[in-house]
């Protein structure tokens, strides 16, 4: 028996336009699942049921009134939740913090505007850790986000609620964001496909600062085509954005790349973690080796990546991360409500001088000038997404800040270099352990070349389909 939540976002959009499915019925189906299952999964911090039903009714009217389906927006009637770091006018936004537990969004972020213009329905705001800083989603304002594959384990972060929602069938797709792996990490531990786009591909405005260019919005989905469609909707340069990604060729779309064979690619691979003390778990090694073999079976050339971005860059990234933690203004009288890790990071950030910030930037830029000529020789670069399988809830959060941060670095040593470089990177869910835990692999590409990664990932998806793999909670 096929349920509404079994359908992909692209299929839902087609069914709505063809008047096969009602946006109201789709929305009610997901809201019922959220009410029943969210307490176990911790995907949503705020559910906007009334708003969702109103948007669904308007979508249904628009479909019925349309003389030509071609005039309808691409996600009309399709539910897409928004991460709780992003503002939605009139909707509660906590930023994952008790400090902002009673804050209401006073405008729409640019990405929210685009999702609304595309006709999507807002089911609610997905859980995030405080200010999106950690790689797990446990905060004082919501239950921990848990991977639906094992509810004792974390859904990762900082887009942990978004990934948990999609993996548990509480949303067909979700918007996330990634400043150090925050789309790829939860996509890996939840068995999903996620895209961190090229720097400047998706606007961070108008409120979220993109001074360092580390963070970007991006899609989390069950299929490559769904993620590509969502990226088409989210992409766009807005006034005030500091960065701009290379544009697609006229007439090209990311969804079009999902339907295009990649050709024979030259792919580099590396399992050497930039965090020198990190050790890669045997299951992650197995996933990486299996992916390498599959790429070769598909006709691609796979070679070892020469050393590029190494452990010497880690302290400079950590310095910028501490400064980023200070950018959210907090009333000094409410600082005590912050999580210990957040306070620790903000103390480090405040102790950093302007000269040190510019020196860190200069060091990272010098390293990239050396690395890009090497990395650009390859169409894609393969790594493990994470150094370990999904970890138990509390593995990081229960520790003192310094140990907490150290454990995070050991868990996710491969992701942040591509936030530093601005290159696109995706998590591909190709492997599950014998115990049923998902293990992702990461593919990174040239700046502006999300299309190549999407084509390659779609080829991998066709060769090793994962869509029928569902956690028990799926139902």
Short mmCIF file of C-alpha atoms in Angstrom, two decimals:
data_model
loop_
_atom_site.label_atom_id
_atom_site.label_comp_id
_atom_site.label_asym_id
_atom_site.label_seq_id
_atom_site.Cartn_x
_atom_site.Cartn_y
_atom_site.Cartn_z
CA UNK A 1 0.00 0.00 0.00
CA UNK A 2 1.35 3.45 -0.98
CA UNK A 3 0.86 6.29 1.49
CA UNK A 4 1.17 10.00 0.75
CA UNK A 5 4.48 10.16 2.61
CA UNK A 6 5.87 7.41 0.36
CA UNK A 7 5.72 9.82 -2.60
CA UNK A 8 8.66 12.01 -3.54
CA UNK A 9 8.32 15.78 -3.57
CA UNK A 10 8.54 15.82 -7.37
CA UNK A 11 5.77 13.23 -7.58
CA UNK A 12 3.62 15.16 -5.08
CA UNK A 13 4.05 18.34 -7.14
CA UNK A 14 3.03 16.48 -10.30
CA UNK A 15 0.00 14.95 -8.57
CA UNK A 16 -1.15 18.34 -7.29
CA UNK A 17 -0.86 19.97 -10.73
CA UNK A 18 -2.72 17.04 -12.30
CA UNK A 19 -5.45 17.34 -9.62
CA UNK A 20 -4.76 13.75 -8.54
CA UNK A 21 -4.00 14.79 -4.95
CA UNK A 22 -5.40 17.63 -2.89
CA UNK A 23 -2.90 19.98 -1.16
CA UNK A 24 -5.29 20.00 1.81
CA UNK A 25 -5.24 16.19 2.06
CA UNK A 26 -1.45 16.13 1.70
CA UNK A 27 -1.02 18.71 4.44
CA UNK A 28 -3.49 16.97 6.79
CA UNK A 29 -1.65 13.68 6.23
CA UNK A 30 1.70 15.17 7.28
CA UNK A 31 0.22 17.10 10.21
CA UNK A 32 -1.33 13.88 11.54
CA UNK A 33 2.03 12.11 11.30
CA UNK A 34 3.78 15.01 13.02
CA UNK A 35 1.29 14.98 15.90
CA UNK A 36 1.73 11.23 16.31
CA UNK A 37 5.46 10.75 15.72
CA UNK A 38 7.25 14.03 16.44
CA UNK A 39 7.45 13.37 20.21
CA UNK A 40 9.60 10.32 19.40
CA UNK A 41 11.75 11.96 16.72
CA UNK A 42 12.17 15.57 17.88
CA UNK A 43 12.04 16.95 14.35
CA UNK A 44 9.87 20.04 14.90
CA UNK A 45 10.19 22.73 17.54
CA UNK A 46 7.15 24.63 16.23
CA UNK A 47 4.23 23.24 14.20
CA UNK A 48 2.26 25.80 12.15
CA UNK A 49 -0.87 23.74 11.56
CA UNK A 50 -3.30 26.63 11.00
CA UNK A 51 -0.94 28.43 8.61
CA UNK A 52 -0.22 25.18 6.75
CA UNK A 53 -3.92 24.44 6.25
CA UNK A 54 -4.58 27.97 5.05
CA UNK A 55 -1.70 27.79 2.56
CA UNK A 56 -2.93 24.37 1.41
CA UNK A 57 -6.46 25.72 0.83
CA UNK A 58 -5.06 28.60 -1.23
CA UNK A 59 -2.90 26.16 -3.20
CA UNK A 60 -5.91 23.98 -3.92
CA UNK A 61 -7.92 26.96 -5.14
CA UNK A 62 -5.05 28.03 -7.35
CA UNK A 63 -4.88 24.57 -8.93
CA UNK A 64 -8.60 24.45 -9.55
CA UNK A 65 -8.65 27.96 -11.04
CA UNK A 66 -5.61 27.43 -13.29
CA UNK A 67 -6.30 27.28 -17.01
CA UNK A 68 -2.78 26.01 -17.73
CA UNK A 69 -0.68 23.81 -15.44
CA UNK A 70 2.47 25.42 -16.85
CA UNK A 71 1.52 28.64 -15.05
CA UNK A 72 1.61 26.96 -11.63
CA UNK A 73 4.70 27.29 -9.39
CA UNK A 74 6.97 24.23 -9.06
CA UNK A 75 6.23 23.28 -5.43
CA UNK A 76 2.56 24.22 -5.28
CA UNK A 77 0.94 22.35 -2.40
CA UNK A 78 4.15 20.53 -1.40
CA UNK A 79 5.05 20.78 2.32
CA UNK A 80 8.55 22.16 3.03
CA UNK A 81 9.51 22.92 6.66
CA UNK A 82 12.00 25.67 7.49
CA UNK A 83 14.92 25.36 9.88
CA UNK A 84 14.52 27.32 13.10
CA UNK A 85 17.55 29.48 12.35
CA UNK A 86 15.57 31.14 9.55
CA UNK A 87 12.98 33.85 10.05
CA UNK A 88 9.38 33.43 8.92
CA UNK A 89 7.27 36.51 9.50
CA UNK A 90 4.70 35.95 12.24
CA UNK A 91 6.07 32.53 13.21
CA UNK A 92 8.01 31.73 16.38
CA UNK A 93 11.78 31.49 15.91
CA UNK A 94 14.00 30.30 18.76
CA UNK A 95 17.39 29.93 17.06
CA UNK A 96 17.60 26.79 19.20
CA UNK A 97 18.04 28.92 22.33
CA UNK A 98 16.11 29.55 25.53
CA UNK A 99 17.21 33.18 25.16
CA UNK A 100 14.84 33.52 22.19
CA UNK A 101 12.11 31.10 23.26
CA UNK A 102 9.45 33.83 22.88
CA UNK A 103 10.73 35.56 19.72
CA UNK A 104 8.43 35.92 16.70
CA UNK A 105 9.81 36.30 13.19
CA UNK A 106 9.55 39.92 12.05
CA UNK A 107 10.24 39.28 8.35
CA UNK A 108 10.87 36.45 5.90
CA UNK A 109 14.41 35.34 5.12
CA UNK A 110 15.13 35.46 1.39
CA UNK A 111 15.06 31.68 1.13
CA UNK A 112 11.64 31.63 2.82
CA UNK A 113 10.36 34.17 0.29
CA UNK A 114 11.49 31.91 -2.55
CA UNK A 115 9.93 28.82 -0.99
CA UNK A 116 6.64 30.68 -0.57
CA UNK A 117 6.74 31.99 -4.15
CA UNK A 118 7.28 28.39 -5.29
CA UNK A 119 3.94 27.49 -3.68
CA UNK A 120 5.25 25.35 -0.81
CA UNK A 121 3.29 24.78 2.40
CA UNK A 122 4.97 25.52 5.75
CA UNK A 123 4.36 22.66 8.20
CA UNK A 124 6.54 24.28 10.85
CA UNK A 125 10.04 25.06 12.03
CA UNK A 126 12.54 22.21 12.42
CA UNK A 127 14.75 21.83 15.47
CA UNK A 128 18.29 23.15 15.55
CA UNK A 129 20.92 23.43 18.28
CA UNK A 130 21.68 26.82 19.80
CA UNK A 131 22.58 29.26 16.99
CA UNK A 132 23.34 26.23 14.78
CA UNK A 133 26.81 25.89 16.29
CA UNK A 134 27.13 22.13 17.15
CA UNK A 135 27.00 19.04 14.92
CA UNK A 136 24.13 17.57 17.00
CA UNK A 137 20.64 18.89 17.74
CA UNK A 138 20.02 19.07 21.47
CA UNK A 139 18.84 22.35 22.99
CA UNK A 140 16.81 23.77 25.83
CA UNK A 141 13.77 24.54 23.70
CA UNK A 142 12.93 21.14 22.16
CA UNK A 143 13.44 17.43 22.56
CA UNK A 144 16.67 16.08 21.01
CA UNK A 145 16.42 15.37 17.29
CA UNK A 146 16.91 11.61 16.82
CA UNK A 147 17.70 9.60 13.73
CA UNK A 148 14.60 7.54 12.87
CA UNK A 149 16.89 4.57 12.19
CA UNK A 150 17.66 4.27 15.92
CA UNK A 151 15.81 6.58 18.27
CA UNK A 152 18.55 6.30 20.89
CA UNK A 153 20.95 8.06 18.51
CA UNK A 154 21.35 11.68 17.44
CA UNK A 155 20.02 12.98 14.12
CA UNK A 156 23.15 15.11 13.83
CA UNK A 157 23.17 18.84 13.31
CA UNK A 158 22.74 21.55 12.98
CA UNK A 159 19.94 20.68 10.51
CA UNK A 160 19.08 17.66 12.66
CA UNK A 161 15.38 18.43 12.91
CA UNK A 162 15.12 18.90 9.15
CA UNK A 163 16.79 15.56 8.43
CA UNK A 164 14.80 13.74 11.12
CA UNK A 165 11.58 15.11 9.60
CA UNK A 166 12.37 13.86 6.10
CA UNK A 167 13.74 10.49 7.26
CA UNK A 168 10.69 9.81 9.45
CA UNK A 169 8.17 10.79 6.77
CA UNK A 170 7.15 14.00 8.55
CA UNK A 171 8.00 16.08 5.46
CA UNK A 172 8.80 15.16 1.86
CA UNK A 173 11.83 17.50 1.74
CA UNK A 174 13.29 20.19 4.00
CA UNK A 175 15.33 23.36 3.90
CA UNK A 176 18.56 23.20 5.89
CA UNK A 177 21.76 25.17 6.24
CA UNK A 178 25.43 24.24 6.42
CA UNK A 179 28.31 26.22 7.95
CA UNK A 180 30.60 23.33 8.86
CA UNK A 181 28.73 20.24 7.66
CA UNK A 182 25.25 20.99 9.01
CA UNK A 183 23.39 19.58 5.98
CA UNK A 184 25.77 16.71 5.19
CA UNK A 185 26.15 15.46 8.79
CA UNK A 186 22.42 14.91 9.52
CA UNK A 187 21.88 13.64 5.97
CA UNK A 188 24.50 10.98 6.62
CA UNK A 189 23.12 9.80 9.98
CA UNK A 190 19.52 9.89 8.68
CA UNK A 191 20.16 8.11 5.34
CA UNK A 192 19.32 11.09 3.09
CA UNK A 193 20.69 13.03 0.14
CA UNK A 194 21.73 16.56 1.06
CA UNK A 195 23.42 19.35 -0.89
CA UNK A 196 25.69 22.07 0.47
CA UNK A 197 25.66 24.41 -2.53
CA UNK A 198 28.47 26.59 -3.83
CA UNK A 199 29.12 29.71 -1.76
CA UNK A 200 26.72 32.42 -2.94
CA UNK A 201 24.32 30.05 -4.70
CA UNK A 202 21.57 30.62 -2.11
CA UNK A 203 21.08 33.91 -0.30
CA UNK A 204 21.77 34.10 3.42
CA UNK A 205 19.95 37.44 3.72
CA UNK A 206 18.57 39.67 4.78
CA UNK A 207 19.43 39.10 8.46
CA UNK A 208 21.91 36.20 8.64
CA UNK A 209 25.44 37.55 8.14
CA UNK A 210 27.61 35.86 5.51
CA UNK A 211 30.78 37.76 6.38
CA UNK A 212 32.97 34.65 6.42
CA UNK A 213 31.16 32.86 3.59
CA UNK A 214 31.12 29.58 5.54
CA UNK A 215 27.37 29.01 5.79
CA UNK A 216 24.75 28.47 3.12
CA UNK A 217 21.16 27.27 2.85
CA UNK A 218 20.51 24.04 0.97
CA UNK A 219 18.13 21.09 0.46
CA UNK A 220 17.70 17.82 2.34
CA UNK A 221 15.73 15.11 0.54
CA UNK A 222 15.16 11.39 0.03
CA UNK A 223 15.99 11.51 -3.70
CA UNK A 224 18.48 13.35 -5.87
CA UNK A 225 15.69 14.76 -8.08
CA UNK A 226 13.86 16.17 -5.04
CA UNK A 227 17.00 17.89 -3.80
CA UNK A 228 17.72 19.29 -7.27
CA UNK A 229 14.18 20.66 -7.58
CA UNK A 230 14.43 22.29 -4.14
CA UNK A 231 17.82 23.81 -5.03
CA UNK A 232 16.32 25.29 -8.21
CA UNK A 233 13.71 27.00 -6.03
CA UNK A 234 16.15 28.20 -3.35
CA UNK A 235 18.94 29.45 -5.62
CA UNK A 236 19.30 33.13 -6.33
CA UNK A 237 21.45 36.18 -5.63
CA UNK A 238 19.76 38.94 -3.65
CA UNK A 239 20.66 42.61 -3.01
CA UNK A 240 23.26 42.88 -0.27
CA UNK A 241 24.65 39.36 -0.70
CA UNK A 242 28.45 39.50 -0.55
CA UNK A 243 29.02 36.35 -2.61
CA UNK A 244 27.60 35.18 -5.94
CA UNK A 245 27.98 31.68 -7.40
CA UNK A 246 28.75 31.18 -11.10
CA UNK A 247 25.38 31.12 -12.90
CA UNK A 248 23.97 28.13 -14.73
CA UNK A 249 23.95 28.28 -18.52
CA UNK A 250 20.77 29.75 -20.03
CA UNK A 251 17.96 27.22 -19.89
CA UNK A 252 19.77 24.89 -17.49
CA UNK A 253 18.25 23.73 -14.22
CA UNK A 254 19.59 21.57 -11.41
CA UNK A 255 16.65 19.22 -11.94
CA UNK A 256 17.79 18.85 -15.53
CA UNK A 257 21.19 17.66 -14.33
CA UNK A 258 19.48 14.91 -12.32
CA UNK A 259 18.16 13.49 -15.60
CA UNK A 260 21.50 13.76 -17.42
CA UNK A 261 24.25 11.12 -17.53
CA UNK A 262 27.48 12.49 -16.06
CA UNK A 263 29.81 10.93 -18.65
CA UNK A 264 33.15 9.48 -17.60
CA UNK A 265 34.55 11.54 -14.73
CA UNK A 266 37.94 11.82 -13.10
CA UNK A 267 37.36 11.41 -9.38
CA UNK A 268 39.89 11.81 -6.59
CA UNK A 269 39.46 10.20 -3.21
CA UNK A 270 40.92 10.70 0.25
CA UNK A 271 40.28 9.12 3.62
CA UNK A 272 42.94 11.16 5.43
CA UNK A 273 41.06 13.35 7.93
CA UNK A 274 42.16 17.00 8.13
CA UNK A 275 41.79 16.66 11.91
CA UNK A 276 44.97 14.69 12.55
CA UNK A 277 43.82 12.85 15.70
CA UNK A 278 40.58 11.62 14.09
CA UNK A 279 40.25 7.91 13.31
CA UNK A 280 37.86 6.60 10.67
CA UNK A 281 35.51 3.85 11.88
CA UNK A 282 35.65 0.55 9.94
CA UNK A 283 32.03 0.96 8.77
CA UNK A 284 32.88 4.38 7.33
CA UNK A 285 35.94 2.87 5.65
CA UNK A 286 33.74 0.16 4.22
CA UNK A 287 31.24 2.69 2.87
CA UNK A 288 34.08 4.72 1.31
CA UNK A 289 35.69 1.67 -0.31
CA UNK A 290 32.34 0.39 -1.59
CA UNK A 291 31.59 3.79 -3.12
CA UNK A 292 35.03 3.87 -4.75
CA UNK A 293 34.43 0.44 -6.27
CA UNK A 294 30.98 1.43 -7.49
CA UNK A 295 32.34 4.57 -9.15
CA UNK A 296 34.92 2.46 -10.98
CA UNK A 297 32.23 -0.06 -12.01
CA UNK A 298 30.29 2.84 -13.53
CA UNK A 299 33.31 3.69 -15.67
CA UNK A 300 34.83 6.57 -13.76
CA UNK A 301 38.55 6.98 -13.11
CA UNK A 302 39.24 6.97 -9.37
CA UNK A 303 42.65 8.13 -8.10
CA UNK A 304 44.12 9.20 -4.77
CA UNK A 305 43.85 12.90 -3.91
CA UNK A 306 47.21 14.58 -3.26
CA UNK A 307 47.44 16.37 0.12
CA UNK A 308 45.64 19.73 -0.06
CA UNK A 309 43.83 21.22 2.98
CA UNK A 310 45.54 19.78 6.06
CA UNK A 311 45.49 19.90 9.88
CA UNK A 312 47.32 23.24 9.96
CA UNK A 313 44.10 24.99 8.88
CA UNK A 314 41.95 23.62 11.72
CA UNK A 315 42.91 26.27 14.32
CA UNK A 316 42.05 29.05 11.87
CA UNK A 317 38.61 27.57 11.21
CA UNK A 318 38.07 27.16 14.96
CA UNK A 319 38.95 30.82 15.46
CA UNK A 320 36.34 31.92 12.92
CA UNK A 321 33.78 29.53 14.45
CA UNK A 322 34.23 31.19 17.84
CA UNK A 323 33.76 34.62 16.30
CA UNK A 324 30.62 33.41 14.48
CA UNK A 325 29.20 32.38 17.86
CA UNK A 326 29.33 36.04 18.96
CA UNK A 327 27.36 37.41 15.99
CA UNK A 328 23.94 36.65 17.51
CA UNK A 329 23.18 39.54 19.88
CA UNK A 330 22.27 38.41 23.40
CA UNK A 331 21.14 40.64 26.26
CA UNK A 332 23.92 40.38 28.90
CA UNK A 333 21.24 39.74 31.52
CA UNK A 334 20.17 36.63 29.58
CA UNK A 335 23.64 35.22 28.81
CA UNK A 336 23.20 32.75 31.68
CA UNK A 337 20.44 31.03 29.66
CA UNK A 338 22.93 30.03 26.94
CA UNK A 339 24.21 26.47 26.67
CA UNK A 340 27.69 25.91 28.21
CA UNK A 341 29.18 25.17 24.77
CA UNK A 342 27.77 28.41 23.35
CA UNK A 343 29.12 30.47 26.25
CA UNK A 344 32.54 28.83 25.83
CA UNK A 345 32.62 29.53 22.09
CA UNK A 346 31.49 33.13 22.59
CA UNK A 347 34.22 33.68 25.18
CA UNK A 348 36.77 32.42 22.66
CA UNK A 349 35.27 34.65 19.99
CA UNK A 350 35.32 37.76 22.16
CA UNK A 351 38.97 37.13 23.00
CA UNK A 352 39.85 37.24 19.29
CA UNK A 353 41.21 40.50 17.90
CA UNK A 354 40.38 41.97 14.49
CA UNK A 355 43.98 41.36 13.47
CA UNK A 356 43.68 37.67 14.34
CA UNK A 357 40.48 37.38 12.29
CA UNK A 358 42.12 38.89 9.22
CA UNK A 359 45.22 36.76 9.73
CA UNK A 360 43.07 33.62 9.85
CA UNK A 361 41.29 34.68 6.66
CA UNK A 362 44.58 35.42 4.94
CA UNK A 363 46.02 32.03 5.94
CA UNK A 364 42.96 30.17 4.67
CA UNK A 365 42.97 32.14 1.41
CA UNK A 366 46.67 31.39 0.86
CA UNK A 367 46.02 27.69 1.41
CA UNK A 368 43.12 27.75 -1.07
CA UNK A 369 45.26 29.43 -3.72
CA UNK A 370 47.58 26.44 -3.50
CA UNK A 371 44.80 23.84 -3.20
CA UNK A 372 42.44 24.90 -5.98
CA UNK A 373 44.78 24.17 -8.91
CA UNK A 374 45.12 20.61 -7.55
CA UNK A 375 41.44 20.05 -6.70
CA UNK A 376 40.26 21.54 -10.00
CA UNK A 377 42.01 18.73 -11.87
CA UNK A 378 39.16 16.46 -10.74
CA UNK A 379 35.44 16.44 -11.53
CA UNK A 380 34.61 15.25 -8.01
CA UNK A 381 36.37 14.34 -4.75
CA UNK A 382 35.21 11.43 -2.57
CA UNK A 383 35.52 11.27 1.24
CA UNK A 384 33.70 9.62 4.11
CA UNK A 385 31.07 12.11 5.24
CA UNK A 386 31.73 11.31 8.90
CA UNK A 387 34.41 9.43 10.80
CA UNK A 388 31.90 7.32 12.77
CA UNK A 389 28.36 5.92 12.62
CA UNK A 390 25.50 7.80 14.34
CA UNK A 391 26.30 8.43 18.00
CA UNK A 392 23.99 8.16 21.04
CA UNK A 393 22.04 11.21 22.16
CA UNK A 394 24.16 12.97 24.78
CA UNK A 395 27.49 11.80 23.35
CA UNK A 396 28.57 15.43 22.93
CA UNK A 397 26.02 17.39 24.95
CA UNK A 398 26.76 15.68 28.24
CA UNK A 399 30.42 16.72 28.24
CA UNK A 400 32.22 19.86 29.35
CA UNK A 401 32.56 22.37 26.47
CA UNK A 402 36.20 21.67 25.59
CA UNK A 403 35.66 17.89 25.49
CA UNK A 404 32.35 18.39 23.69
CA UNK A 405 34.08 20.41 20.95
CA UNK A 406 36.94 17.91 20.70
CA UNK A 407 34.48 15.03 20.19
CA UNK A 408 32.67 17.01 17.49
CA UNK A 409 35.94 17.49 15.58
CA UNK A 410 36.70 13.78 15.77
CA UNK A 411 33.19 12.89 14.55
CA UNK A 412 33.09 15.25 11.56
CA UNK A 413 36.62 16.00 10.34
CA UNK A 414 35.88 15.93 6.59
CA UNK A 415 33.08 18.47 6.12
CA UNK A 416 34.42 21.90 7.12
CA UNK A 417 37.17 22.21 4.44
CA UNK A 418 34.43 22.65 1.83
CA UNK A 419 32.83 25.43 3.87
CA UNK A 420 36.24 27.09 3.89
CA UNK A 421 36.68 26.66 0.13
CA UNK A 422 33.04 27.37 -0.77
CA UNK A 423 32.88 24.32 -3.03
CA UNK A 424 29.63 22.36 -3.38
CA UNK A 425 29.45 19.03 -1.56
CA UNK A 426 26.78 16.36 -1.18
CA UNK A 427 26.06 13.44 1.10
CA UNK A 428 25.10 10.26 -0.74
CA UNK A 429 23.35 7.52 1.33
CA UNK A 430 24.88 4.40 -0.20
CA UNK A 431 25.67 2.26 2.85
CA UNK A 432 23.92 0.83 5.91
CA UNK A 433 25.56 -1.20 8.68
CA UNK A 434 24.38 -4.71 9.51
CA UNK A 435 22.54 -3.12 12.44
CA UNK A 436 20.63 -0.85 10.06
CA UNK A 437 22.48 2.43 10.67
CA UNK A 438 23.02 4.69 7.63
CA UNK A 439 26.58 5.67 6.68
CA UNK A 440 27.00 8.36 4.03
CA UNK A 441 29.82 9.27 1.69
CA UNK A 442 30.63 12.80 0.57
CA UNK A 443 31.32 14.04 -2.93
CA UNK A 444 32.69 17.55 -3.44
CA UNK A 445 32.97 19.38 -6.74
CA UNK A 446 34.43 22.41 -8.44
CA UNK A 447 33.06 25.83 -7.54
CA UNK A 448 29.74 26.30 -9.32
CA UNK A 449 29.56 22.65 -10.41
CA UNK A 450 26.62 21.39 -8.36
CA UNK A 451 25.25 20.07 -11.66
CA UNK A 452 28.09 17.56 -12.00
CA UNK A 453 27.55 16.31 -8.44
CA UNK A 454 23.80 16.00 -9.03
CA UNK A 455 24.32 14.02 -12.26
CA UNK A 456 26.86 11.75 -10.58
CA UNK A 457 24.69 11.23 -7.49
CA UNK A 458 21.69 10.40 -9.68
CA UNK A 459 23.79 7.79 -11.46
CA UNK A 460 24.80 6.29 -8.11
CA UNK A 461 21.17 6.34 -6.97
CA UNK A 462 20.11 4.44 -10.08
CA UNK A 463 22.89 1.89 -9.66
CA UNK A 464 22.33 1.42 -5.91
CA UNK A 465 18.79 2.62 -5.12
CA UNK A 466 18.12 3.67 -1.53
CA UNK A 467 14.54 4.96 -1.78
CA UNK A 468 13.02 1.68 -0.53
CA UNK A 469 15.17 1.70 2.61
CA UNK A 470 12.93 3.06 5.35
CA UNK A 471 13.18 3.03 9.14
CA UNK A 472 10.64 1.06 11.13
CA UNK A 473 8.90 4.25 12.27
CA UNK A 474 8.04 5.01 8.64
CA UNK A 475 4.99 2.72 8.77
#
